[in-house]
């Protein structure tokens, strides 16, 4: 059961990172839009803590997606026990990718 919970947190974190970067949002900006503390959001995205249903709803609304997108299994493979990384785009001049 603990492995399943860890997997759900890992998938959630991966999807949050993917959608946040797709929208061009920093962790702080998305946390603010969702009405969450940045530190709490960071822990959710890193898979360190579980998110409440209320937090999932707030985050999905802030991202403009259905809440189910946050829990959708990604195509490809996430390696258990490892932090997941999305490929970073080229950094924009004078800003962050």
Tab-separated table of C-alpha atoms in Angstrom:
chain	number	residue	atom	x	y	z
A	1	UNK	CA	0.000	0.000	0.000
A	2	UNK	CA	2.825	2.418	0.820
A	3	UNK	CA	4.313	1.792	-2.648
A	4	UNK	CA	0.978	2.635	-4.293
A	5	UNK	CA	0.709	5.868	-2.300
A	6	UNK	CA	4.257	6.796	-3.254
A	7	UNK	CA	3.467	6.092	-6.914
A	8	UNK	CA	0.369	8.330	-6.832
A	9	UNK	CA	2.399	11.155	-5.268
A	10	UNK	CA	5.111	10.657	-7.908
A	11	UNK	CA	2.570	10.783	-10.771
A	12	UNK	CA	0.889	13.840	-9.248
A	13	UNK	CA	4.216	15.637	-8.877
A	14	UNK	CA	5.247	14.802	-12.427
A	15	UNK	CA	1.952	16.085	-13.823
A	16	UNK	CA	2.046	19.248	-11.730
A	17	UNK	CA	5.551	20.000	-12.977
A	18	UNK	CA	4.572	19.260	-16.583
A	19	UNK	CA	1.455	21.465	-16.543
A	20	UNK	CA	3.153	24.240	-14.563
A	21	UNK	CA	6.025	24.421	-17.041
A	22	UNK	CA	3.637	24.153	-19.995
A	23	UNK	CA	1.833	27.219	-18.639
A	24	UNK	CA	5.125	29.028	-18.001
A	25	UNK	CA	4.471	29.361	-14.269
A	26	UNK	CA	6.944	29.373	-11.425
A	27	UNK	CA	6.213	27.313	-8.328
A	28	UNK	CA	5.518	30.505	-6.424
A	29	UNK	CA	3.121	31.859	-9.059
A	30	UNK	CA	1.108	28.628	-9.295
A	31	UNK	CA	0.961	28.323	-5.509
A	32	UNK	CA	-0.350	31.905	-5.299
A	33	UNK	CA	-2.944	31.315	-8.029
A	34	UNK	CA	-4.142	28.214	-6.179
A	35	UNK	CA	-4.131	29.900	-2.766
A	36	UNK	CA	-1.432	27.587	-1.370
A	37	UNK	CA	1.858	28.238	0.367
A	38	UNK	CA	4.830	27.854	-1.983
A	39	UNK	CA	6.630	25.552	0.450
A	40	UNK	CA	3.619	23.246	0.705
A	41	UNK	CA	3.159	23.233	-3.049
A	42	UNK	CA	6.850	22.455	-3.537
A	43	UNK	CA	6.545	19.389	-1.300
A	44	UNK	CA	3.494	18.198	-3.257
A	45	UNK	CA	5.295	18.633	-6.588
A	46	UNK	CA	8.348	16.781	-5.287
A	47	UNK	CA	6.141	13.901	-4.091
A	48	UNK	CA	7.154	14.403	-0.472
A	49	UNK	CA	3.617	14.859	0.883
A	50	UNK	CA	0.108	13.937	-0.146
A	51	UNK	CA	-2.245	16.612	-1.451
A	52	UNK	CA	-5.759	17.099	-0.145
A	53	UNK	CA	-8.703	16.909	-2.518
A	54	UNK	CA	-9.247	20.630	-1.943
A	55	UNK	CA	-5.637	21.350	-2.972
A	56	UNK	CA	-6.011	19.212	-6.111
A	57	UNK	CA	-9.146	21.117	-7.052
A	58	UNK	CA	-7.479	24.512	-6.494
A	59	UNK	CA	-4.396	23.503	-8.482
A	60	UNK	CA	-6.396	22.125	-11.412
A	61	UNK	CA	-8.474	25.310	-11.570
A	62	UNK	CA	-5.339	27.474	-11.451
A	63	UNK	CA	-3.866	25.429	-14.319
A	64	UNK	CA	-7.121	25.433	-16.291
A	65	UNK	CA	-7.321	21.638	-16.489
A	66	UNK	CA	-9.619	18.875	-15.234
A	67	UNK	CA	-8.499	17.510	-11.875
A	68	UNK	CA	-8.171	14.052	-13.442
A	69	UNK	CA	-5.249	15.301	-15.546
A	70	UNK	CA	-3.206	15.623	-12.368
A	71	UNK	CA	-3.556	11.910	-11.627
A	72	UNK	CA	-3.239	10.569	-15.168
A	73	UNK	CA	-0.419	8.054	-15.614
A	74	UNK	CA	2.193	9.585	-17.910
A	75	UNK	CA	3.260	7.875	-21.091
A	76	UNK	CA	6.693	6.385	-20.715
A	77	UNK	CA	8.218	5.413	-17.428
A	78	UNK	CA	8.729	7.146	-14.114
A	79	UNK	CA	11.463	5.444	-12.177
A	80	UNK	CA	10.338	4.439	-8.666
A	81	UNK	CA	12.244	6.068	-5.838
A	82	UNK	CA	13.863	8.676	-8.072
A	83	UNK	CA	12.938	12.290	-8.534
A	84	UNK	CA	11.540	12.814	-11.991
A	85	UNK	CA	12.694	15.502	-14.346
A	86	UNK	CA	11.134	16.939	-17.431
A	87	UNK	CA	13.424	18.112	-20.186
A	88	UNK	CA	14.087	21.801	-19.780
A	89	UNK	CA	13.562	24.088	-22.721
A	90	UNK	CA	16.062	26.675	-23.738
A	91	UNK	CA	16.214	29.486	-21.280
A	92	UNK	CA	14.739	32.692	-22.539
A	93	UNK	CA	17.007	35.692	-22.536
A	94	UNK	CA	16.483	37.574	-19.286
A	95	UNK	CA	14.120	34.969	-17.808
A	96	UNK	CA	13.591	31.435	-16.717
A	97	UNK	CA	12.492	28.569	-18.931
